[in-house]
Every structure is written in structure tokens, then in C-alpha cells.
Amino acid sequence: MKKLLVSFAAFLLFFSIALPANAAPKQIFPGAVWKDNRGQQIQAHGGGILHWKGAYYWVGEDRTPSNDPEKRYVSCYSSKDLVHWTFRGQILALSDPEHLGSHWVLERPKLFHNPRTGKFVLYFHLDDARYKLARVGVAVSDRIAGPYAYVKSFRPLDQESRDIGQFIDDDGSAYLIFESRPTHGFFIAQLSDDYMSVEKQVSFIRAPLEGGAVVHYNGLYYALGSHMTGWRPNPNVYATAPSLSGPWTEFKDIAPPEANTYQAQSAMLLKVTGSKATSVLFMGDIWKPGTLWDSRYLWMPAQIDNGEFHLPVPSPWLINLKSGITTIEPAANPSQQ
Ligand code: GAL
């Protein structure tokens, strides 16, 4: 326990120092300021990742302070190594689409590519200031970096939907994960053929969890989420099932509960399959509610063994995308990179 606290304190101290602008790190530094190719802090909060044609596309909430306060923004970044990200633009700059009033909400955007229509389909949580609307919004583009045109909003499967997540199975089928407060749990539902609607309930997991994420690894499905404490971190948990439709085990902690997920909240699980190994990456947000634009990302390779999912203490790490092998390194001085 003491050891854990000491290494976590070292982590906090280490990552309070920003990476210098000219550093070209090979590693991912969880919790550090993460800059794009322009030297600007990446704005992809509550995000999602689409792997398409050999590159990764990261979309998320763009909370840049100079944004028009009447609009809500989604930004997109691309990368071939998951470390260096090229800004591809604000792919959505949306004015209040449903007369939601001031302080309306667009959160947790997730991007899908539909192989049948060729279109890129962006889902996001759409809400009013009091989070009563509880719908998903959908926007579409012919090009991955947009611009995206707003199409509609709805309640998936006629259920209230707040935090959303995405999951693409190995056979390419696409699912939306959404939290439904009245039913005290979250749904995993398959998208329609054109991805423009949510068609079929595959699983309902009776556990009131947000930030839902799913990965299929080594014959097991892992569903992960956070408890409902708003922007405040809490011990995130996971369950497993032999099939996406269950039966799901009880939920267990992904890290020692006193670590509070190292101040992060789950957003996405990404599977990277290489020639030698398959790695599962935990992608979370370290929210700063007063300065949301300065919220950080906590990405770490998960340690999965025999159906047990473990989030290690944050430390710089590397991934070799060809082999799929991740290496967690002891904290080093980032200015020496
Ligand atoms: C969190 C949720 C975030 C945001 C926040 C608002 O629980 O995961 O996406 O909605 O609450 O308080």
C-alpha cells in the first residue's frame, strides 16, 4: 500500500512538469501535457479512436477556451504511432441543434466508419444543461476529417442515454455502449446496417456505470466503466463474459480502489494486434472541471492475465505497433528525450 502511494506521488510530481515543446518523445507519458503537431495541447476529451487504413484517428471534445461559447466542438487528430498526433481540424462546430438552451452539452464523441455506405458516422451525447434530454446526436461525413453534418438526435432503443462508448468486434460489427439511469445499468447495442441508428440490444448490464468501454481479448469480453461521481474520479471496475450478450461476472476493481483509477475516468479500450502480441490500451480522462481544456489523458497498457484486468501504476510506456508489444518504462526525465 505504502509503495503504491509513493509511486503514485512520484507520478503526480513527475507529470506536473510539462513536456518541452521541442521534445519528440517515443513514449506516451500518462497525465502529462500532450501536444499535437502544432505544439498545442490535444483537445480530444472523452474521446474515441477509429483505426482506419493504417492510421489511428482520435476524436474528442474540443474545450479550447477561445471557442465560440454558443457552439460545441469535436476535434480530430491522426497518428501512425499513437504518440505523435496531427491536428486534422475541428470536424464539428455545432450550434445548438435542438433548442436546448444555454450551457447545452455535447460530450464523448465516438467515430465509426461504415464499410457499406463508405460514410463516417459520429455519435455523441447530446443534452441540455440539466442533463434531462439524454439523447445521442449523429453527424455524418464522406471524409474522415469532415466537415460533419448534423443529422438527428434520438434516444437509442428509446432509453435515456448519457455517457456513450464504442466497440468494434473482430468481425467488424459496430456497437454503441450507453448508460441508462432509469434502468440502473448500461446497454451494449448493435448499430443498424448504415450505422445511422441503434438497432438491437445485445446486452444490458445491470450496474450503474458511466464511461463504458468494451474490448474483446483472448476469447473474453471485458466491459469496463466508472461509478457515477461526475467529473470526480472513482475506482473504475470491469466484468467479463464469454459472449457479448453475457453472462457477465460481478464487477471488480481495475486498480487498488484507494488509487481512484490514478485520477482518471475510462473513455475507451483499444486493442492493438501485432505480429507477436496483442495489447489492450486503457484510455481515460483526468478531468479538470474548472479548466476542462487542460484536462489530461491517462493512457496505459492494461495487464490482462487469465481473465483478470489490471491497470498498472502510470509510468511512461512505448508501443511497437508492428509487434504489438508494449513496454512500461521507469519514469525518466522527459527533457532528455
Ligand atoms: C461524468 C461524465 C462526463 C460528464 C460529467 C459531467 O460523469 O462521465 O462525460 O458528463 O459527468 O458532470
Coordinates of C-alpha atoms and ligand atoms in Angstrom, one line a residue:
M1 CA 0.0 0.0 0.0
K2 CA 2.8 2.4 1.1
K3 CA 4.7 1.5 -2.0
L4 CA 1.7 2.2 -4.2
L5 CA 1.2 5.7 -2.6
V6 CA 4.9 6.5 -3.0
S7 CA 4.9 5.6 -6.7
F8 CA 1.7 7.5 -7.3
A9 CA 3.1 10.6 -5.5
A10 CA 6.2 10.3 -7.8
F11 CA 3.8 10.1 -10.8
L12 CA 1.9 13.2 -9.7
L13 CA 5.1 15.2 -9.2
F14 CA 6.7 14.0 -12.4
F15 CA 3.7 14.8 -14.5
S16 CA 3.1 18.3 -13.1
I17 CA 6.1 19.2 -15.4
A18 CA 5.0 19.8 -19.0
L19 CA 7.0 18.3 -21.8
P20 CA 9.1 20.9 -23.6
A21 CA 7.7 21.9 -27.0
N22 CA 10.8 20.7 -28.9
A23 CA 10.8 17.2 -27.3
A24 CA 10.0 14.4 -29.6
P25 CA 9.2 11.6 -27.2
K26 CA 8.9 8.0 -28.3
Q27 CA 6.9 7.2 -25.2
I28 CA 3.4 8.1 -24.0
F29 CA 3.5 10.0 -20.8
P30 CA 0.2 9.4 -19.0
G31 CA -1.1 12.5 -17.3
A32 CA 1.4 14.9 -19.0
V33 CA 0.5 17.8 -21.3
W34 CA 0.2 16.1 -24.7
K35 CA 0.8 18.4 -27.6
D36 CA -0.1 18.0 -31.3
N37 CA 2.0 18.7 -34.4
R38 CA 1.2 22.4 -33.9
G39 CA 2.6 22.4 -30.4
Q40 CA -1.0 22.8 -29.0
Q41 CA -2.5 20.8 -26.2
I42 CA -4.6 17.9 -27.7
Q43 CA -8.3 18.6 -27.4
A44 CA -9.9 15.2 -27.6
H45 CA -11.5 14.7 -24.2
G46 CA -13.9 11.9 -23.5
G47 CA -12.8 10.6 -26.9
G48 CA -12.8 7.7 -29.2
I49 CA -10.4 6.1 -31.6
L50 CA -11.0 4.8 -35.1
H51 CA -8.4 2.6 -36.7
W52 CA -8.7 3.2 -40.5
K53 CA -6.4 2.5 -43.4
G54 CA -3.3 2.0 -41.3
A55 CA -3.7 5.2 -39.1
Y56 CA -5.4 6.0 -35.9
Y57 CA -7.9 8.8 -35.7
W58 CA -8.7 10.3 -32.3
V59 CA -11.8 12.4 -31.9
G60 CA -13.0 14.1 -28.7
E61 CA -14.4 17.1 -27.1
D62 CA -12.5 20.3 -28.0
R63 CA -12.7 22.6 -25.0
T64 CA -10.4 25.3 -26.3
P65 CA -11.1 28.5 -24.3
S66 CA -11.3 30.7 -27.4
N67 CA -14.1 28.5 -29.0
D68 CA -17.4 30.3 -29.6
P69 CA -19.3 29.7 -26.3
E70 CA -22.5 29.1 -28.2
K71 CA -21.1 26.2 -30.2
R72 CA -19.8 22.8 -29.2
Y73 CA -16.7 21.4 -30.9
V74 CA -15.3 18.0 -31.8
S75 CA -11.6 17.8 -32.9
C76 CA -9.8 15.0 -34.8
Y77 CA -6.2 14.0 -34.8
S78 CA -4.4 11.3 -36.7
S79 CA -1.4 9.3 -35.9
K80 CA 0.6 6.3 -37.2
D81 CA 2.3 5.6 -33.9
L82 CA -0.2 6.6 -31.2
V83 CA 2.4 9.0 -29.8
H84 CA 2.6 11.9 -32.3
W85 CA -0.8 13.3 -33.3
T86 CA -1.5 15.6 -36.3
F87 CA -4.4 18.0 -35.9
R88 CA -7.0 17.3 -38.6
G89 CA -9.3 20.1 -37.7
Q90 CA -12.4 20.9 -35.7
I91 CA -14.5 18.3 -37.6
L92 CA -17.7 19.5 -35.9
A93 CA -18.5 23.1 -34.8
L94 CA -22.2 22.7 -33.9
S95 CA -24.7 25.3 -32.9
D96 CA -27.5 24.3 -30.6
P97 CA -29.2 21.7 -32.8
E98 CA -32.4 21.1 -30.7
H99 CA -33.2 24.3 -28.9
L100 CA -31.5 23.0 -25.8
G101 CA -30.7 26.5 -24.4
S102 CA -27.6 27.9 -22.8
H103 CA -25.0 25.5 -21.5
W104 CA -26.2 22.7 -23.7
V105 CA -23.9 19.7 -23.8
L106 CA -22.1 17.7 -26.4
E107 CA -19.8 15.0 -24.9
R108 CA -17.9 11.8 -25.5
P109 CA -17.9 11.8 -29.4
K110 CA -17.2 8.4 -31.0
L111 CA -16.4 7.9 -34.7
F112 CA -17.4 4.9 -36.8
H113 CA -16.7 4.1 -40.5
N114 CA -19.4 2.2 -42.3
P115 CA -18.0 -0.2 -44.9
R116 CA -21.3 -0.5 -46.7
T117 CA -22.1 3.2 -47.3
G118 CA -18.5 4.4 -47.0
K119 CA -19.6 7.2 -44.7
F120 CA -18.1 8.3 -41.4
V121 CA -20.7 8.5 -38.7
L122 CA -20.1 10.5 -35.5
Y123 CA -22.1 9.7 -32.4
F124 CA -22.1 11.9 -29.3
H125 CA -24.0 12.5 -26.1
L126 CA -26.4 15.4 -26.6
D127 CA -28.0 17.1 -23.7
D128 CA -29.4 20.3 -22.1
A129 CA -27.7 22.0 -19.1
R130 CA -29.5 19.8 -16.6
Y131 CA -28.8 16.5 -18.5
K132 CA -32.5 15.8 -18.9
L133 CA -32.6 15.3 -22.7
A134 CA -30.4 12.2 -22.5
R135 CA -30.0 11.5 -26.2
V136 CA -27.4 10.7 -28.8
G137 CA -26.7 13.0 -31.6
V138 CA -25.5 11.8 -35.0
A139 CA -23.4 13.6 -37.6
V140 CA -22.1 12.3 -41.0
S141 CA -19.3 13.0 -43.4
D142 CA -17.9 11.4 -46.6
R143 CA -14.4 12.3 -45.4
I144 CA -12.9 11.2 -42.1
A145 CA -11.7 14.7 -41.2
G146 CA -15.0 16.2 -42.0
P147 CA -16.7 18.5 -42.0
Y148 CA -19.5 16.6 -40.4
A149 CA -23.2 17.5 -41.0
Y150 CA -25.6 17.1 -38.1
V151 CA -28.4 14.7 -38.9
K152 CA -30.5 14.0 -35.9
S153 CA -30.8 13.1 -32.2
F154 CA -32.7 10.3 -30.6
R155 CA -32.8 8.0 -27.5
P156 CA -31.3 4.7 -28.5
L157 CA -33.7 1.8 -28.0
D158 CA -36.0 4.5 -26.6
Q159 CA -33.8 4.6 -23.5
E160 CA -32.3 7.6 -21.7
S161 CA -28.7 7.7 -22.9
R162 CA -25.9 9.8 -21.3
D163 CA -22.2 8.7 -21.4
I164 CA -21.6 6.7 -24.6
G165 CA -18.8 4.4 -25.7
Q166 CA -18.0 2.5 -28.8
F167 CA -16.9 -1.1 -29.6
I168 CA -16.0 -2.8 -32.9
D169 CA -15.8 -6.5 -32.6
D170 CA -13.2 -8.7 -34.5
D171 CA -15.8 -9.4 -37.2
G172 CA -16.2 -5.7 -37.8
S173 CA -19.7 -5.3 -36.2
A174 CA -20.2 -2.0 -34.5
Y175 CA -21.8 -1.3 -31.1
L176 CA -22.8 1.7 -29.1
I177 CA -22.5 1.4 -25.3
F178 CA -24.7 3.8 -23.4
E179 CA -25.6 4.5 -19.8
S180 CA -29.3 4.5 -18.9
R181 CA -30.0 5.9 -15.4
P182 CA -33.7 4.8 -15.0
T183 CA -32.8 1.2 -15.7
H184 CA -29.6 1.4 -13.5
G185 CA -27.2 0.0 -16.0
F186 CA -25.7 0.2 -19.4
F187 CA -26.6 -1.2 -22.8
I188 CA -24.5 -2.6 -25.5
A189 CA -26.4 -2.3 -28.7
Q190 CA -25.6 -3.1 -32.3
L191 CA -25.8 -0.3 -34.9
S192 CA -28.1 -0.6 -37.9
D193 CA -26.6 -1.6 -41.3
D194 CA -25.9 2.0 -42.2
Y195 CA -24.9 2.9 -38.6
M196 CA -27.5 5.7 -38.6
S197 CA -29.5 4.2 -35.8
V198 CA -29.1 1.8 -32.9
E199 CA -30.9 -1.4 -33.8
K200 CA -30.5 -4.2 -31.5
Q201 CA -29.9 -4.7 -27.8
V202 CA -27.1 -7.2 -27.3
S203 CA -26.6 -6.8 -23.6
F204 CA -27.9 -4.9 -20.7
I205 CA -25.5 -4.9 -17.7
R206 CA -27.3 -4.0 -14.5
A207 CA -24.5 -1.9 -13.0
P208 CA -24.9 1.9 -12.8
L209 CA -21.7 2.8 -14.6
E210 CA -20.5 5.6 -16.8
G211 CA -17.6 5.9 -19.3
G212 CA -18.5 2.5 -20.6
A213 CA -15.9 0.7 -22.7
V214 CA -15.6 -2.9 -24.1
V215 CA -12.8 -4.9 -25.6
H216 CA -12.7 -8.5 -26.9
Y217 CA -9.4 -10.1 -25.9
N218 CA -8.2 -13.7 -26.0
G219 CA -11.7 -15.2 -26.1
L220 CA -13.3 -13.0 -23.4
Y221 CA -15.2 -9.8 -23.5
Y222 CA -14.3 -7.1 -20.9
A223 CA -16.7 -4.3 -20.0
L224 CA -15.3 -1.5 -18.0
G225 CA -16.7 1.7 -16.6
S226 CA -16.6 4.2 -13.8
H227 CA -19.0 4.9 -11.0
M228 CA -21.2 8.0 -11.3
T229 CA -19.4 10.7 -9.5
G230 CA -19.4 13.4 -12.2
W231 CA -16.0 14.8 -13.0
R232 CA -14.5 13.4 -9.8
P233 CA -12.5 10.2 -10.2
N234 CA -13.5 6.9 -8.6
P235 CA -12.3 3.3 -8.7
N236 CA -13.2 2.1 -12.2
V237 CA -14.4 -1.5 -12.5
Y238 CA -14.7 -4.3 -15.0
A239 CA -16.6 -7.5 -15.7
T240 CA -16.1 -10.3 -18.2
A241 CA -18.3 -12.5 -20.3
P242 CA -17.7 -15.3 -22.8
S243 CA -20.0 -13.6 -25.3
L244 CA -21.0 -10.0 -25.8
S245 CA -24.5 -11.0 -24.7
G246 CA -23.2 -12.3 -21.4
P247 CA -23.5 -13.7 -18.9
W248 CA -21.3 -11.1 -17.2
T249 CA -19.4 -11.7 -14.0
E250 CA -19.6 -9.4 -11.0
F251 CA -17.6 -6.2 -11.3
K252 CA -14.1 -6.0 -9.9
D253 CA -11.6 -3.1 -9.4
I254 CA -9.1 -2.5 -12.2
A255 CA -6.6 -1.0 -9.7
P256 CA -6.3 -0.7 -6.0
P257 CA -9.5 1.3 -5.1
E258 CA -7.6 3.9 -3.0
A259 CA -5.8 4.9 -6.2
N260 CA -9.1 6.1 -7.7
T261 CA -8.0 5.0 -11.1
Y262 CA -5.0 7.3 -10.8
Q263 CA -7.4 10.3 -11.1
A264 CA -8.7 9.1 -14.4
Q265 CA -12.1 8.0 -15.8
S266 CA -12.5 5.4 -18.5
A267 CA -13.3 6.6 -22.1
M268 CA -12.1 3.8 -24.4
L269 CA -10.3 0.4 -24.6
L270 CA -8.2 0.0 -27.7
K271 CA -6.9 -3.4 -28.9
V272 CA -3.7 -3.4 -30.9
T273 CA -2.9 -6.7 -32.6
G274 CA 0.7 -7.0 -33.8
S275 CA 2.8 -9.9 -35.2
K276 CA 3.9 -11.0 -31.7
A277 CA 1.4 -9.8 -29.2
T278 CA -2.0 -8.2 -28.7
S279 CA -2.1 -5.3 -26.3
V280 CA -5.2 -3.6 -24.8
L281 CA -4.8 0.1 -24.0
F282 CA -6.8 1.8 -21.3
M283 CA -7.7 5.4 -22.4
G284 CA -9.0 7.6 -19.7
D285 CA -9.5 11.3 -18.9
I286 CA -8.1 13.1 -15.9
W287 CA -10.8 15.8 -15.8
K288 CA -10.1 19.3 -14.6
P289 CA -13.7 20.6 -14.3
G290 CA -12.6 24.3 -13.7
T291 CA -10.4 24.3 -16.8
L292 CA -11.7 21.5 -18.9
W293 CA -9.4 22.4 -21.8
D294 CA -6.4 21.4 -19.6
S295 CA -7.9 18.0 -18.7
R296 CA -5.2 15.3 -19.3
Y297 CA -5.2 11.8 -20.7
L298 CA -4.2 8.7 -18.9
W299 CA -3.4 6.0 -21.4
M300 CA -1.7 2.8 -20.1
P301 CA -1.4 -0.7 -21.4
A302 CA -3.6 -3.0 -19.4
Q303 CA -2.2 -6.1 -17.8
I304 CA -4.6 -8.9 -18.6
D305 CA -4.0 -12.3 -17.2
N306 CA -6.4 -15.2 -17.0
G307 CA -9.5 -13.1 -17.2
E308 CA -8.1 -10.5 -14.7
F309 CA -7.8 -6.9 -15.9
H310 CA -5.3 -4.7 -14.2
L311 CA -4.4 -1.1 -14.8
P312 CA -0.8 -0.6 -13.7
V313 CA 0.6 2.4 -11.9
P314 CA 1.0 5.1 -14.6
S315 CA 4.6 5.4 -16.0
P316 CA 5.9 6.3 -19.4
W317 CA 5.5 3.5 -21.9
L318 CA 6.1 2.5 -25.5
I319 CA 4.2 0.5 -28.0
N320 CA 5.7 -1.2 -31.1
L321 CA 2.7 -1.2 -33.4
K322 CA 4.3 -3.9 -35.7
S323 CA 4.9 -6.4 -33.0
G324 CA 2.1 -5.2 -30.7
I325 CA 4.4 -5.3 -27.7
T326 CA 4.2 -2.6 -25.1
T327 CA 7.0 -1.7 -22.7
I328 CA 6.4 0.2 -19.5
E329 CA 9.5 2.2 -18.6
P330 CA 10.6 3.6 -15.2
A331 CA 9.9 7.3 -15.0
A332 CA 12.7 9.3 -16.8
N333 CA 13.3 13.0 -17.2
P334 CA 11.2 13.9 -20.3
S335 CA 13.5 16.8 -21.2
Q336 CA 16.2 14.2 -22.0
Q337 CA 14.1 12.6 -24.8
Ligands
GAL1 C1 -19.3 12.5 -15.9 C2 -19.3 12.0 -17.3 C3 -18.7 13.1 -18.1 C4 -19.6 14.4 -17.9 C5 -19.6 14.7 -16.4 C6 -20.4 15.9 -16.1 O1 -19.8 11.5 -15.0 O2 -18.6 10.9 -17.5 O3 -18.8 12.8 -19.5 O4 -20.9 14.2 -18.3 O5 -20.0 13.6 -15.7 O6 -20.6 16.1 -14.7

